Coordinates of C-alpha atoms and ligand atoms in Angstrom, one line a residue:
M1 CA 121.4 9.3 91.5
T2 CA 124.3 9.3 89.0
L3 CA 126.4 12.3 88.1
R4 CA 124.9 12.1 84.6
T5 CA 121.3 12.5 85.8
N6 CA 122.3 15.2 88.2
L7 CA 123.8 17.2 85.4
T8 CA 120.8 16.6 83.3
A9 CA 118.6 17.9 86.1
V10 CA 120.8 21.0 86.6
S11 CA 120.9 21.9 82.9
A12 CA 117.1 21.4 82.6
L13 CA 116.6 23.8 85.5
T14 CA 119.0 26.3 84.0
V15 CA 117.1 26.1 80.7
S16 CA 113.8 26.7 82.4
L17 CA 115.2 29.7 84.4
C18 CA 116.8 31.3 81.4
F19 CA 114.2 30.8 78.7
A20 CA 110.8 30.2 80.2
A21 CA 108.6 33.3 79.9
P22 CA 107.7 34.7 83.4
A23 CA 104.6 32.9 84.5
L24 CA 101.6 35.2 84.8
A25 CA 99.1 34.2 87.4
D26 CA 95.6 33.4 86.1
P27 CA 93.5 36.6 85.8
P28 CA 91.3 37.3 88.8
H29 CA 88.5 34.7 88.8
L30 CA 86.0 32.9 91.0
E31 CA 86.8 29.4 92.2
A32 CA 84.5 26.9 94.0
K33 CA 85.4 26.1 97.6
G34 CA 83.1 23.9 99.6
D35 CA 79.6 25.2 99.1
T36 CA 80.6 28.7 98.0
Q37 CA 83.0 30.5 95.6
Q38 CA 86.1 32.5 96.4
L39 CA 87.6 35.4 94.5
I40 CA 91.1 34.4 93.5
V41 CA 93.6 37.2 92.8
N42 CA 97.3 36.8 92.1
G43 CA 96.7 33.1 92.6
K44 CA 95.4 33.5 96.2
P45 CA 91.9 33.9 97.7
M46 CA 90.9 37.5 98.5
L47 CA 88.3 39.1 100.6
M48 CA 87.2 42.6 99.6
I49 CA 87.0 44.8 102.7
A50 CA 85.8 47.7 100.6
G51 CA 84.0 50.9 100.0
E52 CA 82.5 52.6 96.9
L53 CA 83.5 56.1 95.9
S54 CA 80.9 58.8 95.4
N55 CA 79.9 59.0 91.8
S56 CA 82.0 61.9 90.6
A57 CA 85.1 61.4 92.7
S58 CA 87.1 59.3 90.2
S59 CA 86.7 61.9 87.5
S60 CA 89.4 64.0 89.1
A61 CA 92.8 62.6 90.1
A62 CA 93.4 65.8 92.1
Y63 CA 90.2 65.3 94.1
M64 CA 91.1 61.8 94.8
E65 CA 94.7 62.5 95.7
P66 CA 94.3 62.8 99.5
H67 CA 91.6 60.1 99.7
W68 CA 93.6 57.0 98.6
K69 CA 95.8 57.1 101.7
R70 CA 92.8 57.9 104.0
L71 CA 90.9 54.9 102.6
K72 CA 93.9 52.7 103.2
D73 CA 94.2 54.1 106.7
M74 CA 90.5 53.3 107.2
N75 CA 91.5 49.6 106.8
L76 CA 90.1 49.2 103.3
D77 CA 91.9 46.9 100.9
T78 CA 89.6 47.5 97.9
V79 CA 87.9 50.6 96.4
L80 CA 84.9 50.4 94.0
T81 CA 85.4 53.2 91.5
P82 CA 83.5 54.4 88.4
V83 CA 85.0 54.5 84.9
S84 CA 82.7 56.5 82.8
W85 CA 82.1 56.1 79.1
E86 CA 82.0 59.9 78.5
L87 CA 85.5 60.3 79.9
I88 CA 87.2 57.4 78.1
E89 CA 85.6 57.9 74.6
P90 CA 84.9 61.6 74.3
T91 CA 85.2 61.4 70.6
E92 CA 83.8 58.3 68.8
G93 CA 86.6 55.7 68.3
T94 CA 89.3 57.7 70.2
F95 CA 90.0 56.5 73.7
D96 CA 91.6 58.5 76.5
W97 CA 92.8 56.2 79.3
S98 CA 94.1 58.9 81.6
S99 CA 91.2 58.6 84.1
V100 CA 91.7 54.9 84.3
D101 CA 95.5 54.9 84.5
S102 CA 95.7 57.5 87.2
Q103 CA 93.4 55.4 89.4
I104 CA 95.3 52.2 88.9
K105 CA 98.6 54.0 89.7
A106 CA 97.2 55.6 92.8
A107 CA 95.6 52.4 94.0
R108 CA 98.9 50.5 93.5
A109 CA 100.9 53.2 95.3
N110 CA 98.6 52.8 98.3
G111 CA 98.3 49.0 98.3
L112 CA 94.7 49.0 97.3
K113 CA 92.8 46.9 94.8
L114 CA 90.0 48.2 92.5
V115 CA 86.6 47.1 91.4
V116 CA 85.8 49.1 88.3
L117 CA 82.2 50.2 87.8
W118 CA 81.4 50.6 84.1
F119 CA 79.1 53.6 83.9
G120 CA 78.2 52.9 80.3
A121 CA 74.7 53.0 78.7
W122 CA 73.0 53.1 82.1
K123 CA 73.8 54.5 85.5
N124 CA 70.8 54.4 88.0
S125 CA 68.4 53.7 85.1
M126 CA 69.5 56.9 83.3
S127 CA 71.9 57.3 80.4
T128 CA 73.7 60.4 81.6
Y129 CA 77.3 58.9 81.5
V130 CA 77.2 58.2 77.8
P131 CA 79.4 60.5 75.7
A132 CA 77.8 63.6 74.1
W133 CA 78.0 62.1 70.6
V134 CA 75.7 59.3 71.9
K135 CA 73.4 61.7 73.8
R136 CA 72.9 64.0 70.8
D137 CA 72.2 61.3 68.2
Q138 CA 68.7 60.1 69.0
Q139 CA 68.3 58.5 65.6
R140 CA 71.3 56.3 65.9
F141 CA 71.0 55.7 69.7
P142 CA 67.2 55.6 70.3
R143 CA 65.6 56.5 73.6
A144 CA 63.2 54.4 75.5
Q145 CA 59.7 55.9 75.3
L146 CA 56.7 56.4 77.4
P147 CA 53.3 55.0 76.2
N148 CA 52.6 58.5 74.7
G149 CA 55.7 58.5 72.6
Q150 CA 57.7 60.9 74.8
G151 CA 61.4 59.9 75.0
V152 CA 63.2 59.6 78.4
E153 CA 66.8 60.0 79.1
I154 CA 67.3 56.3 79.1
L155 CA 68.7 54.5 76.0
S156 CA 66.4 51.8 74.6
T157 CA 67.7 48.2 74.8
F158 CA 66.4 47.9 71.2
G159 CA 69.1 50.2 69.7
A160 CA 71.4 47.9 67.8
E161 CA 73.9 50.8 67.4
T162 CA 73.7 51.4 71.2
L163 CA 74.8 47.9 72.0
K164 CA 77.5 48.0 69.4
A165 CA 79.0 51.3 70.7
D166 CA 78.7 50.3 74.4
E167 CA 80.2 46.9 73.7
R168 CA 83.1 48.4 71.7
A169 CA 83.9 50.9 74.5
Y170 CA 83.6 48.2 77.2
A171 CA 85.7 45.7 75.3
A172 CA 88.3 48.4 74.7
L173 CA 88.4 49.1 78.4
M174 CA 88.9 45.5 79.2
A175 CA 91.6 45.2 76.6
H176 CA 93.3 48.2 78.1
L177 CA 93.1 46.7 81.6
K178 CA 94.6 43.5 80.3
A179 CA 97.5 45.5 78.7
V180 CA 98.3 47.6 81.8
D181 CA 97.2 45.4 84.6
S182 CA 97.3 41.6 83.9
K183 CA 100.6 41.3 85.7
D184 CA 99.6 43.2 88.9
N185 CA 95.9 42.5 89.0
T186 CA 95.1 45.8 90.7
V187 CA 91.6 45.6 89.1
V188 CA 90.0 42.5 90.4
M189 CA 86.4 42.7 89.1
V190 CA 84.2 44.8 86.9
Q191 CA 80.6 45.9 87.4
V192 CA 78.6 46.0 84.1
E193 CA 76.6 49.2 84.1
N194 CA 75.0 50.5 87.3
E195 CA 71.6 49.9 88.7
I196 CA 69.9 49.1 85.4
G197 CA 66.1 49.5 85.2
M198 CA 63.3 51.3 83.4
L199 CA 61.6 54.5 84.9
P200 CA 58.9 55.8 85.3
V201 CA 57.0 53.0 83.6
A202 CA 57.4 49.2 83.6
R203 CA 59.0 48.9 80.2
D204 CA 60.1 50.8 77.1
Y205 CA 57.0 51.6 74.8
S206 CA 59.0 52.6 71.7
A207 CA 57.8 51.1 68.4
A208 CA 60.7 48.6 68.4
A209 CA 59.9 47.6 72.0
N210 CA 56.2 47.2 71.3
A211 CA 57.0 45.0 68.3
A212 CA 59.3 42.8 70.4
Y213 CA 56.6 42.6 73.1
R214 CA 54.3 41.0 70.5
E215 CA 56.8 38.2 69.8
P216 CA 56.5 35.0 71.8
V217 CA 58.6 34.6 74.9
P218 CA 62.1 33.4 73.8
A219 CA 62.7 29.7 74.1
E220 CA 66.0 30.3 76.1
L221 CA 63.9 31.9 78.9
V222 CA 61.2 29.2 78.9
D223 CA 63.8 26.4 78.8
Y224 CA 65.5 27.9 81.8
L225 CA 62.2 28.2 83.8
V226 CA 61.3 24.6 83.0
A227 CA 64.8 23.3 83.9
H228 CA 64.8 25.2 87.2
K229 CA 61.1 24.9 88.1
D230 CA 61.8 23.3 91.5
V231 CA 64.1 26.1 92.6
L232 CA 62.5 29.3 91.1
V233 CA 62.4 32.3 93.4
P234 CA 59.0 32.9 95.0
G235 CA 58.1 35.8 92.7
M236 CA 58.7 33.7 89.6
R237 CA 56.8 30.8 91.0
R238 CA 53.8 33.1 91.5
M239 CA 54.1 34.7 88.1
W240 CA 54.8 31.6 86.0
L241 CA 54.6 28.2 87.8
E242 CA 51.4 28.8 89.7
R243 CA 49.7 30.4 86.7
G244 CA 50.1 27.1 84.7
A245 CA 53.8 27.1 83.7
R246 CA 53.0 27.7 80.1
T247 CA 55.9 26.9 77.8
S248 CA 54.8 28.9 74.8
G249 CA 52.9 32.1 74.1
S250 CA 53.2 35.8 74.6
W251 CA 54.6 37.7 77.6
D252 CA 51.1 38.3 78.8
D253 CA 50.1 34.6 78.4
L254 CA 53.1 33.3 80.4
F255 CA 53.4 36.0 83.2
G256 CA 49.9 37.3 83.8
G257 CA 49.8 40.5 81.8
G258 CA 50.0 44.1 83.0
D259 CA 53.1 45.5 84.7
A260 CA 54.2 42.1 85.8
S261 CA 54.7 40.8 82.3
A262 CA 56.0 44.1 81.1
E263 CA 58.7 43.9 83.9
V264 CA 59.7 40.4 83.0
F265 CA 60.1 41.5 79.4
A266 CA 62.2 44.6 80.5
A267 CA 64.4 42.3 82.6
W268 CA 65.0 39.9 79.8
H269 CA 66.1 42.6 77.4
Y270 CA 68.3 44.3 79.9
A271 CA 69.9 41.0 80.9
R272 CA 70.6 40.1 77.2
F273 CA 72.2 43.5 76.7
A274 CA 74.4 43.2 79.8
D275 CA 75.3 39.7 78.9
Q276 CA 76.5 40.6 75.5
L277 CA 78.6 43.4 77.0
A278 CA 80.1 40.9 79.5
A279 CA 80.8 38.4 76.7
A280 CA 82.6 41.1 74.7
G281 CA 84.5 42.2 77.7
K282 CA 85.5 38.7 78.7
A283 CA 86.7 38.0 75.2
A284 CA 89.2 40.8 75.8
Y285 CA 90.1 40.1 79.5
P286 CA 88.2 37.5 81.4
I287 CA 87.9 38.7 85.0
P288 CA 84.7 38.4 87.1
M289 CA 81.8 40.6 86.0
Y290 CA 78.6 41.3 87.8
V291 CA 75.5 43.5 87.6
N292 CA 74.2 45.4 90.7
V293 CA 70.6 46.2 91.6
A294 CA 68.6 49.0 93.1
L295 CA 66.1 47.1 95.3
N296 CA 62.4 47.8 95.1
R297 CA 60.4 49.2 98.0
P298 CA 57.5 46.9 99.0
G299 CA 54.2 48.0 97.7
R300 CA 55.6 50.0 94.7
I301 CA 54.8 49.0 91.1
P302 CA 57.5 48.5 88.4
G303 CA 58.5 51.9 87.1
E304 CA 58.0 53.5 90.5
Y305 CA 61.2 51.6 91.2
P306 CA 63.7 50.8 88.4
S307 CA 61.8 48.1 86.6
G308 CA 63.5 45.0 85.3
G309 CA 66.8 45.0 87.2
P310 CA 68.1 41.8 88.8
L311 CA 65.6 42.2 91.6
P312 CA 64.7 39.4 94.0
H313 CA 61.6 38.3 92.0
L314 CA 63.5 38.5 88.7
L315 CA 66.7 36.6 89.5
D316 CA 65.7 33.6 87.3
V317 CA 65.2 35.9 84.3
W318 CA 68.6 37.4 84.8
K319 CA 70.2 34.0 85.4
A320 CA 68.6 32.8 82.1
G321 CA 69.5 35.9 80.2
G322 CA 73.0 36.6 81.6
P323 CA 75.1 33.4 81.5
H324 CA 78.3 35.5 81.1
L325 CA 77.6 37.4 84.3
D326 CA 79.3 35.8 87.3
F327 CA 76.8 37.0 89.8
L328 CA 74.1 39.5 90.6
A329 CA 74.8 41.9 93.5
P330 CA 72.3 43.8 95.8
D331 CA 72.9 47.4 96.7
I332 CA 71.4 47.6 100.2
Y333 CA 70.1 50.8 101.7
F334 CA 67.0 49.2 103.4
P335 CA 67.0 48.0 107.0
N336 CA 66.1 44.4 106.1
F337 CA 69.7 43.5 105.3
V338 CA 69.6 40.0 106.6
D339 CA 66.5 39.0 104.5
I340 CA 67.9 40.6 101.4
V341 CA 71.4 39.0 101.5
N342 CA 69.9 35.6 102.2
G343 CA 68.0 35.9 98.9
Y344 CA 71.2 36.8 96.9
K345 CA 73.4 34.1 98.4
R346 CA 72.7 31.0 96.3
R347 CA 74.5 28.0 95.0
D348 CA 74.7 29.8 91.6
N349 CA 75.3 33.3 93.1
V350 CA 78.1 34.2 95.3
L351 CA 77.4 37.2 97.6
F352 CA 78.9 40.6 97.1
I353 CA 77.5 43.9 98.4
P354 CA 78.9 46.6 96.2
E355 CA 76.9 49.4 97.9
A356 CA 75.3 49.7 101.4
H357 CA 74.4 52.3 103.9
N358 CA 77.1 54.9 104.2
A359 CA 80.0 53.9 106.6
S360 CA 78.8 56.3 109.3
N361 CA 75.6 54.4 109.7
P362 CA 76.1 52.4 112.9
V363 CA 74.7 49.2 111.3
A364 CA 77.2 49.1 108.4
A365 CA 79.9 47.2 110.3
A366 CA 77.5 44.6 111.7
N367 CA 76.1 44.1 108.2
A368 CA 79.6 43.4 107.0
F369 CA 80.3 40.8 109.8
Y370 CA 77.0 39.1 109.1
A371 CA 77.4 38.9 105.3
I372 CA 81.1 37.7 105.5
G373 CA 80.7 35.4 108.5
Q374 CA 77.3 33.8 107.8
L375 CA 77.1 33.9 104.0
D376 CA 80.7 33.8 102.8
A377 CA 80.4 37.2 101.1
I378 CA 83.4 37.9 99.0
G379 CA 83.2 41.6 99.8
F380 CA 81.3 44.5 101.3
G381 CA 81.4 48.2 100.3
P382 CA 79.4 51.0 101.8
F383 CA 78.7 53.8 99.4
S384 CA 80.4 57.3 99.2
I385 CA 83.3 56.1 101.3
D386 CA 85.4 59.2 100.3
S387 CA 82.9 61.4 102.1
V388 CA 83.5 59.7 105.5
D389 CA 87.2 58.8 105.3
E390 CA 88.1 61.3 107.9
E391 CA 85.5 60.3 110.4
P392 CA 86.9 58.5 113.5
G393 CA 85.8 55.1 114.8
G394 CA 82.9 53.1 113.4
L395 CA 83.8 51.2 110.3
K396 CA 87.5 51.8 110.6
D397 CA 87.7 49.7 113.8
A398 CA 85.4 47.0 112.5
Y399 CA 87.4 46.8 109.2
G400 CA 90.6 46.6 111.3
V401 CA 89.2 43.5 113.0
L402 CA 88.2 42.0 109.7
Q403 CA 91.7 42.6 108.3
Q404 CA 93.1 40.7 111.2
L405 CA 90.7 37.9 110.7
K406 CA 91.1 37.7 107.0
P407 CA 93.3 34.6 106.8
Y408 CA 91.0 32.7 109.1
I409 CA 87.9 33.9 107.2
L410 CA 89.3 32.8 103.8
D411 CA 90.3 29.5 105.3
A412 CA 86.8 28.9 106.7
Q413 CA 84.8 30.1 103.6
G414 CA 82.7 27.3 102.2
S415 CA 82.9 25.2 105.4
D416 CA 80.7 25.0 108.5
R417 CA 83.5 26.4 110.6
M418 CA 82.3 30.0 110.4
V419 CA 79.1 31.7 111.3
G420 CA 77.9 35.3 111.5
F421 CA 75.1 37.0 113.3
K422 CA 73.3 40.3 113.9
P423 CA 69.8 41.3 115.0
R424 CA 67.3 41.1 112.1
Q425 CA 65.5 44.3 111.1
L426 CA 62.4 44.3 109.1
Y427 CA 61.8 46.7 106.3
D428 CA 59.8 48.9 108.7
E429 CA 62.8 48.9 111.0
T430 CA 61.2 46.6 113.6
L431 CA 64.1 45.1 115.4
V432 CA 64.1 41.3 116.0
Y433 CA 66.7 40.6 118.6
E434 CA 65.8 37.4 120.4
P435 CA 68.9 35.3 121.1
E436 CA 70.1 33.2 118.2
T437 CA 71.9 29.9 118.1
R438 CA 74.7 28.7 115.8
D439 CA 76.3 25.3 115.7
V440 CA 80.0 25.3 115.1
G441 CA 82.1 22.2 115.6
P442 CA 81.2 20.3 118.8
Y443 CA 79.4 23.3 120.5
R444 CA 76.1 25.1 120.2
F445 CA 76.5 28.9 120.7
T446 CA 73.7 31.2 121.8
I447 CA 74.2 34.8 121.0
A448 CA 72.3 37.5 122.9
Y449 CA 72.2 41.1 121.7
A450 CA 70.7 43.0 124.6
D451 CA 73.8 43.8 126.6
I452 CA 73.7 41.6 129.6
Q453 CA 75.1 44.3 131.9
K454 CA 72.5 46.8 130.7
P455 CA 69.7 44.5 129.9
V456 CA 66.9 46.9 129.3
A457 CA 66.3 48.0 125.7
N458 CA 65.8 51.7 126.2
P459 CA 64.3 53.4 123.2
G460 CA 67.1 55.6 122.0
A461 CA 69.1 56.6 119.1
D462 CA 72.6 56.5 120.5
A463 CA 74.3 53.4 119.2
S464 CA 77.3 53.9 121.6
Q465 CA 75.0 53.6 124.7
P466 CA 74.5 50.0 125.7
G467 CA 70.9 48.9 125.9
T468 CA 69.5 51.4 123.5
T469 CA 67.7 50.0 120.5
A470 CA 70.2 51.8 118.3
A471 CA 73.0 49.9 120.0
I472 CA 71.3 46.6 119.7
A473 CA 70.7 47.2 115.9
A474 CA 74.4 47.8 115.5
A475 CA 75.5 44.7 117.4
G476 CA 76.9 41.6 115.6
G477 CA 79.8 39.4 115.0
M478 CA 81.2 36.1 113.9
I479 CA 82.6 32.9 115.3
I480 CA 85.3 30.9 113.5
Q481 CA 86.5 27.5 114.7
T482 CA 90.2 27.2 114.6
G483 CA 90.8 23.9 116.4
P484 CA 88.9 21.0 117.9
E485 CA 87.6 23.1 120.8
E486 CA 89.1 26.5 119.8
Y487 CA 87.3 29.5 118.5
L488 CA 87.8 33.1 117.5
I489 CA 84.8 35.3 118.5
A490 CA 84.7 38.8 117.0
G491 CA 82.2 41.5 117.1
Q492 CA 80.6 44.0 119.5
G493 CA 77.5 44.2 121.6
I494 CA 77.1 40.5 122.1
T495 CA 77.0 38.0 124.9
V496 CA 77.8 34.4 124.0
T497 CA 77.0 31.2 125.9
F498 CA 77.8 27.6 124.9
K499 CA 76.7 24.0 125.2
P500 CA 78.1 20.7 123.9
R501 CA 76.0 19.5 120.9
A502 CA 76.5 15.8 121.3
D503 CA 75.3 15.2 124.8
A504 CA 72.3 17.0 126.2
S505 CA 73.3 16.2 129.8
A506 CA 76.8 17.6 129.4
L507 CA 77.9 21.2 130.0
A508 CA 80.5 23.4 128.5
G509 CA 83.1 25.5 130.4
I510 CA 85.8 27.9 129.5
D511 CA 89.2 26.3 129.3
S512 CA 90.7 29.7 128.5
A513 CA 89.6 33.1 127.1
W514 CA 91.9 35.8 125.9
E515 CA 91.4 39.2 124.5
G516 CA 94.0 40.4 122.0
H517 CA 94.7 41.1 118.4
Y518 CA 96.7 39.9 115.4
D519 CA 99.8 42.0 114.6
A520 CA 100.8 43.1 111.1
A521 CA 102.7 39.8 110.7
G522 CA 99.6 37.8 111.6
K523 CA 100.9 36.8 115.1
W524 CA 98.5 36.7 118.0
V525 CA 99.3 39.3 120.6
A526 CA 97.4 38.4 123.8
Q527 CA 96.2 41.1 126.2
R528 CA 94.1 40.3 129.2
R529 CA 93.4 36.7 130.2
L530 CA 89.7 37.0 130.7
N531 CA 88.0 35.4 133.8
G532 CA 86.0 36.4 136.8
D533 CA 83.6 39.3 136.2
Q534 CA 84.7 39.5 132.5
T535 CA 83.3 36.0 131.8
H536 CA 80.5 36.1 134.5
Q537 CA 82.6 33.6 136.5
G538 CA 83.0 31.2 133.5
R539 CA 79.4 31.4 132.2
H540 CA 79.8 33.5 129.1
I541 CA 81.9 35.5 126.6
R542 CA 81.0 39.1 126.4
L543 CA 82.1 41.6 123.7
G544 CA 80.9 44.9 125.0
T545 CA 79.0 47.6 123.1
G546 CA 81.0 50.1 121.1
Q547 CA 84.3 48.3 120.6
W548 CA 84.9 45.9 117.8
Q549 CA 87.3 43.2 119.2
I550 CA 88.5 39.6 119.0
Q551 CA 88.6 37.1 121.8
R552 CA 90.2 33.6 121.6
L553 CA 88.2 31.0 123.3
K554 CA 89.0 27.4 124.3
L555 CA 86.1 25.3 125.6
Y556 CA 85.8 22.0 127.5
T557 CA 83.0 19.6 128.3
Y558 CA 82.1 18.5 131.8
K559 CA 79.2 16.7 133.5
Ligands
LIG601 C1 72.8 54.0 94.2 C2 73.7 54.2 93.0 O1 74.1 52.9 92.5 C3 74.9 55.0 93.3 O2 75.7 55.2 92.2 C4 74.5 56.3 93.9 O3 73.7 57.1 93.0 C5 73.7 56.0 95.2 N1 72.5 55.2 94.8 C6 73.2 57.3 95.8 O4 72.6 57.0 97.0

């Protein structure tokens, strides 16, 4: 290289250092990786080891003051926190950002990220978080009505002014987040409304809603159903495909009439409303936006549960009506966690669990391991986390293990190098805990949940006592392949055996097994080398009941 070109290169570098504007990372967004999507924040993949605040916590900076540090100490990295319309726009057109800014400041000071929950037109079906100037003006902001004309405290989706006002407030919030946070990206995602759905009947029966119900089903919905007819959810197959897959007609013609059609209609209009909000918000600041759902109890009719939310049987309606929504997210308070999350993890829907059983519920941690390990969930957040942030043990230890594993989890997302497992529970709490198999790299793993050293499943409610059904329900873990024959096994209450996959006549043995942990710098700190009784003389890996832990395992094959 000549002196001349060297100088040119140096001066070009100087110019770029002096005059280029500081590069802002892209805003938080979802990015495809293998067969899943990852959340990218500050240019790097992120896993949300999270918890959601109780509803009124974030309305008071003073109330929250001691909690931020406790949540960090509990090994959370993300807090889901409400921002309510009534607090940010107490007077129409005048915004007060103090409740938002104080949260961002406190989160940053404690090294936490935030998912903002927009409590706008609807929160748990109802419209109680709207400002008083909305509540009190029923003419301008019409209520949904019962068939007898009685209004409910739920805004109608058919109020044009309601959409305009909610959209303006939401877009103002997103513009504010862009102004104060696009450099730091403390806020990584936003939830649009909270647990949308009509109560106590299947749909709004106001005059405007009844008129809309008499209109034909919109072409956008029909086109979506036709284009996706081979992959519709079972509920929509039954309602539409198996009833003749009609492509024009009324809601009753296409979906069978009665509450079923009324619920599809409600879902469509809620989805369109939420989608328009998301579009307006993204125009201001395009970060991931999702809608959460209150799941329905089996055997209940729409209206007995919030009708028309993004429920398992209505996912297609919401996908058709909500193209600006990045994903639909289940709030899971029912025991059949495994079945529910498998329905929400789809090619077109990354898994995120914004709410789940409170962190003191013994199954919470195993649910997190399953969702993250088996289904590449981007995050998990038990509800009312501020009410349990002083309780010892439980989620704190499990979250500590997830924090240690985070780089390995993020690296393995979207590949077949990571699996998760936990006993399946049915809705009626029946526990299905037969051993399960998972193939990872060259080995097939069999995971047993009944603690091998206390093999009898005693009926019992104490999850810390090996062998009780409560302990088995709380068992679970994940396996991540880190080398050709190397694995991290993490969890509790499990016994793991292994076999080579390629050759049925071959056997697998333990080359080495270590217990240990990753330190703050991510360096493995080995503790005991496990052998003898701890591995049943080389036959298995055991992670005992009651202590979330990591073991590093290297296998070999012999004949
Ligand atoms: C689900 C809601 O989304 C939360 O805001 C909260 O009301 C919980 N239910 C209460 O269990």
